[in-house]
XYZ file of C-alpha atoms in Angstrom:
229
model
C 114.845 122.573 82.986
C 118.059 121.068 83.153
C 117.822 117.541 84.868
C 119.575 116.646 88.036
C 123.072 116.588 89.756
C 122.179 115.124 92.821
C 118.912 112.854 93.357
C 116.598 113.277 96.219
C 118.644 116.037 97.280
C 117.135 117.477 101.376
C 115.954 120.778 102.850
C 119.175 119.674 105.371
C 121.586 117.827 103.540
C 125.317 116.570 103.877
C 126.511 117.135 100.554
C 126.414 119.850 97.923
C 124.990 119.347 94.450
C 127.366 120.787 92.820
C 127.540 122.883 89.606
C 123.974 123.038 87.968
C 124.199 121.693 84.167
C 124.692 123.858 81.129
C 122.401 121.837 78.999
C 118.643 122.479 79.450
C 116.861 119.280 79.174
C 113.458 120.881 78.428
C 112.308 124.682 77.345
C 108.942 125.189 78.134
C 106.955 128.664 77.898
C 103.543 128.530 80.721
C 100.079 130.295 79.634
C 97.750 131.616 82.099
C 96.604 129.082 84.071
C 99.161 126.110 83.461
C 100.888 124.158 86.327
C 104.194 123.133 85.869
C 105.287 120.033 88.533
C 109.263 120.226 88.936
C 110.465 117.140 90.595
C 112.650 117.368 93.636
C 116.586 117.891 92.582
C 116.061 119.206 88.864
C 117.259 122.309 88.152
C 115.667 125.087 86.242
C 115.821 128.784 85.637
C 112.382 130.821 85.129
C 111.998 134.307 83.134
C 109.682 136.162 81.980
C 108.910 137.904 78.344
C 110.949 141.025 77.991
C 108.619 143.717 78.354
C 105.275 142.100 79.793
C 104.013 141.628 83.394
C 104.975 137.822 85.029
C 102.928 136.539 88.508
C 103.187 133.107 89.328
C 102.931 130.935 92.316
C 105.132 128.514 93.641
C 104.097 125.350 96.000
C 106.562 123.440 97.843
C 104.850 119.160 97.992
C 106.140 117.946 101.657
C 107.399 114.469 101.438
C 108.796 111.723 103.347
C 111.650 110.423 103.477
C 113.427 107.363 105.013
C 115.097 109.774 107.693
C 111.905 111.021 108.776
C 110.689 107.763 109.209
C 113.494 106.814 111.354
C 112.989 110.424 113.241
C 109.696 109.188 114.441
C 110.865 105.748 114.897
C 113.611 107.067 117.517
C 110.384 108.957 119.425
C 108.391 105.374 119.466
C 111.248 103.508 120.864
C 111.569 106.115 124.043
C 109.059 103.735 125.498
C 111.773 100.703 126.156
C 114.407 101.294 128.887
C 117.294 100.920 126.478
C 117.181 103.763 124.220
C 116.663 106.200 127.230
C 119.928 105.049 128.923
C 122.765 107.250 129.380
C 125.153 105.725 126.752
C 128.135 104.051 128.246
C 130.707 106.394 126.327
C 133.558 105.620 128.903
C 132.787 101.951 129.713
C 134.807 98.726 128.497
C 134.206 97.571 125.082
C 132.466 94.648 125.704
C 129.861 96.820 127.708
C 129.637 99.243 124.840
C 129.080 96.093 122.601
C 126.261 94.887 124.444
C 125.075 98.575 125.030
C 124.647 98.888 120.789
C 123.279 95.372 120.780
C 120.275 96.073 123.130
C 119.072 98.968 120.936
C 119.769 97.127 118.067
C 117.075 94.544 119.214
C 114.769 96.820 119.401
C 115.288 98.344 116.565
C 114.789 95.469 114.959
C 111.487 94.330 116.128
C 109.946 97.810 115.254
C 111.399 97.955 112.311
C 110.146 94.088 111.750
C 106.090 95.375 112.066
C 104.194 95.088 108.750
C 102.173 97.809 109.676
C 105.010 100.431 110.196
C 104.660 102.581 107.152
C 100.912 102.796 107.856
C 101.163 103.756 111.684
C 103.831 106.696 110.242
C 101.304 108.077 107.777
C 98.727 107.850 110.178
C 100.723 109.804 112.632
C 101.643 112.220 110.328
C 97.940 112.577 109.841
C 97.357 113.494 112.854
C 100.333 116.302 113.467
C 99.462 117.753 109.614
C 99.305 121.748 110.962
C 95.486 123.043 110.673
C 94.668 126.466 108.666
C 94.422 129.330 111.042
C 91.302 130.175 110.968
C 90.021 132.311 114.232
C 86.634 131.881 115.759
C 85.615 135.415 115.707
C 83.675 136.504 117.532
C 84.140 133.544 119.832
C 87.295 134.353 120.971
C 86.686 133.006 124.565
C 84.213 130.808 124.496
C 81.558 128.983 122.053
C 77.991 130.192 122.595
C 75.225 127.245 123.541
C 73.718 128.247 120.021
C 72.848 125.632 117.731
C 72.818 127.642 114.763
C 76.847 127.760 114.949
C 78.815 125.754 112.233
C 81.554 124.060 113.080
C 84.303 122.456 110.789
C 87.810 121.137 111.611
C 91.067 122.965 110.411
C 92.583 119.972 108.668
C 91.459 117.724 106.307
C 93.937 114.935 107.742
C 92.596 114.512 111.310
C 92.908 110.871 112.534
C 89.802 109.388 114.718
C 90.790 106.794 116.479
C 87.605 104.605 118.415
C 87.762 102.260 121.160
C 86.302 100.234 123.966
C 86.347 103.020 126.446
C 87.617 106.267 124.917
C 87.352 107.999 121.238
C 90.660 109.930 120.240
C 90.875 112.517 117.692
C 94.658 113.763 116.335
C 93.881 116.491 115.213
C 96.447 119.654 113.860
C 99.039 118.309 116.086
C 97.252 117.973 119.139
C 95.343 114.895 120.408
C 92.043 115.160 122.102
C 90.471 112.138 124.507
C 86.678 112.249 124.608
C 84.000 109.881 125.964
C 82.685 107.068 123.501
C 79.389 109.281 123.038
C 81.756 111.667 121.566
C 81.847 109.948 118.360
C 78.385 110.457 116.576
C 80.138 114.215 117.194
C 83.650 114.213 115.565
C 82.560 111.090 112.852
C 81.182 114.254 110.548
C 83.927 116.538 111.635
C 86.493 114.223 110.200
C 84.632 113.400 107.102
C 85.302 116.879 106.535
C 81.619 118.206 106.998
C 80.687 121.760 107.813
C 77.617 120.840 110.578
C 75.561 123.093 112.623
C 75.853 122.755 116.537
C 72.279 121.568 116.429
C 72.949 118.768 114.136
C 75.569 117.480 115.925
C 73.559 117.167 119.361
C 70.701 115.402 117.430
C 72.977 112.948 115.666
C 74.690 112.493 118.670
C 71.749 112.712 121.547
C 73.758 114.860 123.376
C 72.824 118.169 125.241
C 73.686 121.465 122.829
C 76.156 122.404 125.694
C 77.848 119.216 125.982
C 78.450 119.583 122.374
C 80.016 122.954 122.809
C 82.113 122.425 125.072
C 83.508 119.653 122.910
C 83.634 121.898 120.133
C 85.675 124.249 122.416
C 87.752 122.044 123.454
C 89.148 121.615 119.801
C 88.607 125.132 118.803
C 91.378 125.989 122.189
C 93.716 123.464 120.337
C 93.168 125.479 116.967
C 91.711 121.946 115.417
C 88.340 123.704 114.661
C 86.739 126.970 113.920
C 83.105 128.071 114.349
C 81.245 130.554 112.718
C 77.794 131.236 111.332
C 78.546 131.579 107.881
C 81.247 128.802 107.854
């Protein structure tokens, strides 16, 4: 390992690192079953003893940055008039200046809420991707049989109750059900594994009611069924 040249470097970036260093900072040799955590921007060269068989694995963590916050920001303030406004490139200064000043002020007052970094995680929750795991043989529909199990695709779904609806974000899609729903997905999002059957009885809802719920999230690939799940 041989430190860093540029911190925090990104995926997308606007400068180069430059040269890698000549001076290893660490030399380390990995056993079978050792993890190794490399921190973002340090450089480092892997090889293998001459002569013996190498496999190893590498995982990429997904983090987030100040940019993507700001990406996400710029989608929440497409609600207020100003910042979906043809920009008034050819206008008079002074119209340009009050142009940058408008979206300023709102900028500002998102930017102001104590609760931003948590509504970004929680969003981020909610569009995490789900595994791909098909429904087979349920391609088209899911059976009115209680002995199905049902589990969600992502550990990071977001269920979201209120006075009149339930919402579930869920693998990038969200999903609007009726308060009764929530007996339902409450299990789901714990990260349970529960039998169709359970569900309805927790619930006291019909076995097809909760079905068709369940196929409403397996169509959005947010959960799979399966017997032996």
């Amino acid at each position: 390992m041989y430190g860093t040249t540029r911190p925090f470097p990104l995926y997308r970036d606007i400068e180069d690192p430059g040269e890698a260093p000549t001076e290893p900072v660490a030399d380390l040799v990995l056993w079978p079953g050792d993890v190794l955590y490399v921190p973002r921007g340090v450089w480092h060269a892997v090889s293998a003893d001459q002569g013996t068989r190498s496999l190893h694995v590498t995982c990429g963590l997904q983090t987030h940055t100040a940019t993507d916050l700001m990406a996400w920001v710029s989608e929440q303030l497409l609600t207020h008039e100003d910042w979906r406004r043809d920009l008034p490139l050819l206008a008079a200064p002074d119209v340009q200046a009050d142009a940058v000043d408008g979206m300023c002020e709102r900028l500002a007052e998102l930017l102001d809420d104590p609760e931003l970094l948590t509504r970004y995680r929680t969003a981020m929750d909610g569009q995490a991707v789900g595994r791909m795991v098909p429904s087979l043989p349920y391609i088209d529909a899911v059976p009115v049989d209680g002995g199905l199990r049902v589990r969600l695709t992502t550990a990071r779904a977001v269920l979201d109750v209120g006075e009149d609806m339930v919402t579930l974000s869920a693998a990038g899609s969200t999903f609007e059900f009726a308060p009764e729903a929530e007996a339902v997905l409450r299990p789901l999002v714990d990260g349970r594994t529960v039998d169709l059957a359970a569900l309805a009885d927790t619930a006291g809802l019909a076995l097809e009611d909760v079905a068709g719920l369940v196929q409403e999230l397996v169509a959005g690939q947010a959960a799979t069924v399966g017997s032996l799940l």
